mmCIF file of C-alpha atoms and ligand atoms in Angstrom:
data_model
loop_
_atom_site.group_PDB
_atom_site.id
_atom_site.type_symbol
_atom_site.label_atom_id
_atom_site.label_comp_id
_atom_site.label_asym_id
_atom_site.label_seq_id
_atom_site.Cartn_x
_atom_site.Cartn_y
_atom_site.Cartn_z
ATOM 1 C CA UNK P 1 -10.728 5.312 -5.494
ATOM 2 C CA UNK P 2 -10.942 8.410 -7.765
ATOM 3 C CA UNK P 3 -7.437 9.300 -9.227
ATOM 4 C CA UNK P 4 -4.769 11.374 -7.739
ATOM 5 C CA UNK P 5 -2.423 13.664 -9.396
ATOM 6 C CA UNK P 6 1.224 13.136 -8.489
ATOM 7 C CA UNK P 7 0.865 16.888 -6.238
ATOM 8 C CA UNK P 8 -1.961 14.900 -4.250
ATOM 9 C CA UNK P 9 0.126 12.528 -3.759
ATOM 10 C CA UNK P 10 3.120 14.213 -2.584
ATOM 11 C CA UNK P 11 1.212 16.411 -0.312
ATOM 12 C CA UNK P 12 -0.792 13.214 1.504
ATOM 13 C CA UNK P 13 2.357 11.867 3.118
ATOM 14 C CA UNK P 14 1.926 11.749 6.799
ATOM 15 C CA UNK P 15 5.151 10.301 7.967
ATOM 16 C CA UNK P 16 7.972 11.697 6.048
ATOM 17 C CA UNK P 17 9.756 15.015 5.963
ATOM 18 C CA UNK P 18 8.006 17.694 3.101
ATOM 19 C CA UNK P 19 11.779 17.392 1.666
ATOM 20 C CA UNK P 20 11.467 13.508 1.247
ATOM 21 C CA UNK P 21 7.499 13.762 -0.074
ATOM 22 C CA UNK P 22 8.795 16.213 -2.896
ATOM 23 C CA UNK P 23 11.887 13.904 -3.753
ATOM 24 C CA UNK P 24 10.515 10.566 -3.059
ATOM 25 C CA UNK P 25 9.398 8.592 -6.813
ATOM 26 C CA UNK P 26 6.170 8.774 -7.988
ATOM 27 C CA UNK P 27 4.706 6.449 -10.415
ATOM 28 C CA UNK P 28 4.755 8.740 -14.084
ATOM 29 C CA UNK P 29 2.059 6.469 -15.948
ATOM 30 C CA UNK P 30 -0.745 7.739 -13.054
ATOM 31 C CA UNK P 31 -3.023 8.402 -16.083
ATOM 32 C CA UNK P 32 -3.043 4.491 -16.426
ATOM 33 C CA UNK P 33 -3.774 3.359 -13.242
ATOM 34 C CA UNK P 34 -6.382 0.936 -12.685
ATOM 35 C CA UNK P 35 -8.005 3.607 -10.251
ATOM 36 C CA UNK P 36 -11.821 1.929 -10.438
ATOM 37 C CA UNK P 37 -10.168 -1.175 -9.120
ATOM 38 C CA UNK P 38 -8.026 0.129 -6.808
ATOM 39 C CA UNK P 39 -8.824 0.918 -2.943
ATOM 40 C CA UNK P 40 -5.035 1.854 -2.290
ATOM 41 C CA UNK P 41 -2.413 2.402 -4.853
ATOM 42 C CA UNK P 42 1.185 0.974 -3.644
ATOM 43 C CA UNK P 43 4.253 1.050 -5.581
ATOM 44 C CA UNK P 44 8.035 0.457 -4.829
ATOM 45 C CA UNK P 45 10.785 2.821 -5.579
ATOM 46 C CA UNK P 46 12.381 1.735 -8.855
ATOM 47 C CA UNK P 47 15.679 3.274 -7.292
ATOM 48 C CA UNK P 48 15.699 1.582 -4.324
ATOM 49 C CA UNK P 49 13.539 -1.418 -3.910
ATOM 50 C CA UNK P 50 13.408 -1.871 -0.267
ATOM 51 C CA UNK P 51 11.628 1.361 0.025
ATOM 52 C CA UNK P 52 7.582 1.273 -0.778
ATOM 53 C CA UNK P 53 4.946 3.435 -0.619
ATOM 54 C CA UNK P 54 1.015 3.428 -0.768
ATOM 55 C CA UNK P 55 -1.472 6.162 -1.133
ATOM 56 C CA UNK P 56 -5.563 5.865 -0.294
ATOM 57 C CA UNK P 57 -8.192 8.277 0.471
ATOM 58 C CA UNK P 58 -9.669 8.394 3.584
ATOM 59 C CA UNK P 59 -13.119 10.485 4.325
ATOM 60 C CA UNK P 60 -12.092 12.150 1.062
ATOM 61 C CA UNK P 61 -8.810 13.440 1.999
ATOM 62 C CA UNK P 62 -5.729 11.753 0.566
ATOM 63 C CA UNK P 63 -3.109 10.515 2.762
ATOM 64 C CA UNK P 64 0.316 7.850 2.010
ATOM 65 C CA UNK P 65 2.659 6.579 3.547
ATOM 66 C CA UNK P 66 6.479 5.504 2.984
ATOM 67 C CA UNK P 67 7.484 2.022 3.768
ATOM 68 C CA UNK P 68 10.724 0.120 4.137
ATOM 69 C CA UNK P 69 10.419 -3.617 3.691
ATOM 70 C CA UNK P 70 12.891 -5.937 2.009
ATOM 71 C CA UNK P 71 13.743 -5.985 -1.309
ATOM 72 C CA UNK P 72 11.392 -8.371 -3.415
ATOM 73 C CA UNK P 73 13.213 -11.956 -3.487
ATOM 74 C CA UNK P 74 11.157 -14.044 -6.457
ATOM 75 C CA UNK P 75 13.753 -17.270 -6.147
ATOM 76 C CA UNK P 76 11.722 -17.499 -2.391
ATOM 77 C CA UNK P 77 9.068 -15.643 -1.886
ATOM 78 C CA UNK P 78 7.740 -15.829 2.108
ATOM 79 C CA UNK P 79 4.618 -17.502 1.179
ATOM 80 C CA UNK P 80 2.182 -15.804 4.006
ATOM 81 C CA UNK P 81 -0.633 -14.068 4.239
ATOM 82 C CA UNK P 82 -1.223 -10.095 3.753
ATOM 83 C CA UNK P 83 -3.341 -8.501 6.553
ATOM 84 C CA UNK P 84 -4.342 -6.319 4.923
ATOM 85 C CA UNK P 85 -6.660 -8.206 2.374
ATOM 86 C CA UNK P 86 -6.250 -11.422 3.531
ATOM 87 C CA UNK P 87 -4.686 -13.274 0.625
ATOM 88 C CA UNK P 88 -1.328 -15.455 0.424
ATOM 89 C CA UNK P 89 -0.364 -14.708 -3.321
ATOM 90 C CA UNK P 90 2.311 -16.857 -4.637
ATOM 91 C CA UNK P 91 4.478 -13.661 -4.912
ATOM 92 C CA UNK P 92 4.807 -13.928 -1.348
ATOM 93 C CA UNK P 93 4.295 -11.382 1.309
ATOM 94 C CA UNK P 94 6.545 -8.324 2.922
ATOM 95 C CA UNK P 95 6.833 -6.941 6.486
ATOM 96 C CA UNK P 96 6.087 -3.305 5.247
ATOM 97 C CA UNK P 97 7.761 -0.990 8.217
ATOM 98 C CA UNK P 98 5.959 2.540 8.594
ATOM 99 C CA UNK P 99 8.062 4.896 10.676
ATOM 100 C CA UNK P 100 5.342 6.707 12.627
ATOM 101 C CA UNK P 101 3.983 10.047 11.423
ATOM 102 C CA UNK P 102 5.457 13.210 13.755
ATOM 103 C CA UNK P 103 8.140 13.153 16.465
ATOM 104 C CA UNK P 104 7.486 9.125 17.401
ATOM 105 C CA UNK P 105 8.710 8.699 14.124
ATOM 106 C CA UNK P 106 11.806 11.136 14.336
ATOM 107 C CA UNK P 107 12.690 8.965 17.965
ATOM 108 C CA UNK P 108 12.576 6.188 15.453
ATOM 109 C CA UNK P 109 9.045 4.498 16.529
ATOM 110 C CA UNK P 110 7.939 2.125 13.454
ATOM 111 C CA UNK P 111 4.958 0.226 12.852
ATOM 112 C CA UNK P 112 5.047 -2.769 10.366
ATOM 113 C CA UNK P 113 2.224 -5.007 8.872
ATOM 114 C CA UNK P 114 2.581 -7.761 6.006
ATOM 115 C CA UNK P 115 1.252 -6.645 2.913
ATOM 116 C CA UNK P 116 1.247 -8.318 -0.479
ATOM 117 C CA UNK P 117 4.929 -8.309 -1.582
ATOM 118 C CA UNK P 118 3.931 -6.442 -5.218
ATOM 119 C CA UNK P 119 1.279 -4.098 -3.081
ATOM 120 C CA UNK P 120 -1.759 -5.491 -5.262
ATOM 121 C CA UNK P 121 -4.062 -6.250 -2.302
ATOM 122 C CA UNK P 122 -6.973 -4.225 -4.625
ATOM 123 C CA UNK P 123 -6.484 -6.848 -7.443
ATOM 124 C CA UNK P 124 -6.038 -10.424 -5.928
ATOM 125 C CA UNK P 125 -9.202 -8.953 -3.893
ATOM 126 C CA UNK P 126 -11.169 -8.586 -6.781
ATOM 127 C CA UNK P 127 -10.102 -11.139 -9.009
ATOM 128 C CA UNK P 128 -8.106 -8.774 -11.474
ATOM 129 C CA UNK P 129 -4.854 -10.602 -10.983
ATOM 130 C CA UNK P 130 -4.085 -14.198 -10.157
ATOM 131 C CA UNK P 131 -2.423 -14.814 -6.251
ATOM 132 C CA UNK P 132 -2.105 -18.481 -7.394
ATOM 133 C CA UNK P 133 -3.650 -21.922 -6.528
ATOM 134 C CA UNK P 134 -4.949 -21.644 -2.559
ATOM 135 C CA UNK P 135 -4.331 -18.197 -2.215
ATOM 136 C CA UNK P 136 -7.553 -16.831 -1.347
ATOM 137 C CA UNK P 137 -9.724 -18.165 1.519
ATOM 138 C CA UNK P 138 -13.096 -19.401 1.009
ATOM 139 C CA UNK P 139 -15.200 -16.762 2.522
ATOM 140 C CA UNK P 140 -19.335 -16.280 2.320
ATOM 141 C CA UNK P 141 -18.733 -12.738 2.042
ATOM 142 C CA UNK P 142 -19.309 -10.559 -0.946
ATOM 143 C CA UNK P 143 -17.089 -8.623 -2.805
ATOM 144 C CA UNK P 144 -18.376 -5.442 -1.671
ATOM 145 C CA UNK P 145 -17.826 -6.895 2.150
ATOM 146 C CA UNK P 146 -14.395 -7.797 0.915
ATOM 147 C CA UNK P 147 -13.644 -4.590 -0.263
ATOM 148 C CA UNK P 148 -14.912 -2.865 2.206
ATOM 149 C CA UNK P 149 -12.659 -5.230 5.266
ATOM 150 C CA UNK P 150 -9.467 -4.182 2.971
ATOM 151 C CA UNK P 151 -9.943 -0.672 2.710
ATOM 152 C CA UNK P 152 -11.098 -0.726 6.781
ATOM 153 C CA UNK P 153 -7.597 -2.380 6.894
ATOM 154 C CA UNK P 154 -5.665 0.217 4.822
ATOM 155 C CA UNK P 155 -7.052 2.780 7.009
ATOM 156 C CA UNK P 156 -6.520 1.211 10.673
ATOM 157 C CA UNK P 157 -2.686 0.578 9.556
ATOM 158 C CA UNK P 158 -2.596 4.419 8.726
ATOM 159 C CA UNK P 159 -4.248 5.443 12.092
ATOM 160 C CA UNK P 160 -1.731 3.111 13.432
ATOM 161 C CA UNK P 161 1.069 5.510 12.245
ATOM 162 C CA UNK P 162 -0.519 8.877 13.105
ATOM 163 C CA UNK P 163 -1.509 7.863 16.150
HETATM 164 ZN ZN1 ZN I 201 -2.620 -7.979 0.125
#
């Protein structure tokens, strides 16, 4: 994805309060970003763990989302596997909790998928970072086709919230 500057990012939430999108913590080393290799970029709050959020671009605009999930537990990580790109890292896997974008989410309507625990779907995908022994499936598609069924996955979960 091509990269964002921290007021893109801020301005793409879709299901938080403009108060929350300007306080909410952005990552400061953007510049640094792997953004070639990167078809969302997902980062917890250093402040408070449980809370998550990703960012992606979708038909050019950019839009993110906040999460809650549970704080990262490395002594026993829930070995399962991420939906969204299909891998079972040894760093486990989170049930990521969107509340939904607009007044479903201010009744308190949530939707939740499991993502990978450290929100590095783009890597394990492509090889950049190592999900462990067993933790990607044997498939006969290509990277591109890989790619392209994780970033079709980021975007369904986000139509799941605005919709
Ligand atoms: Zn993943």
């Amino acid at each position: 994805m091509k990269p964002l500057t921290e007021r893109e990012i801020r301005t793409a939430f879709v299901n938080c309060t403009k108060g929350e999108a300007k306080r909410l913590s952005v990552p400061r080393d953007l510049a640094e970003r792997p953004w070639d290799d990167l078809d969302y970029l997902g980062w917890r709050d250093p402040q408070a763990p449980h809370r998550a959020y990703l960012v992606t671009e979708l038909d050019g605009c950019p839009r993110a989302l906040v999460l809650r999930c549970p704080s990262p537990a490395p002594s026993r990580p829930r070995r399962g596997m991420c939906s969204t790109c299909l891998t079972a890292p040894t760093g486990g896997v989170s049930l990521m909790v969107a509340p939904k974008a607009g007044k479903a989410g201010q009744q308190g309507n949530t939707v939740g998928t499991y993502l990978c625990s450290d929100l590095a779907c783009s890597l394990y995908v492509r090889g950049k970072k190592d999900a462990g022994a067993g933790a990607r499936l044997q498939e006969s598609l290509t990277l591109e086709e890989k790619i392209q069924r994780t970033v079709a996955n980021v975007a369904a979960f986000i139509a799941t919230v605005t919709t």
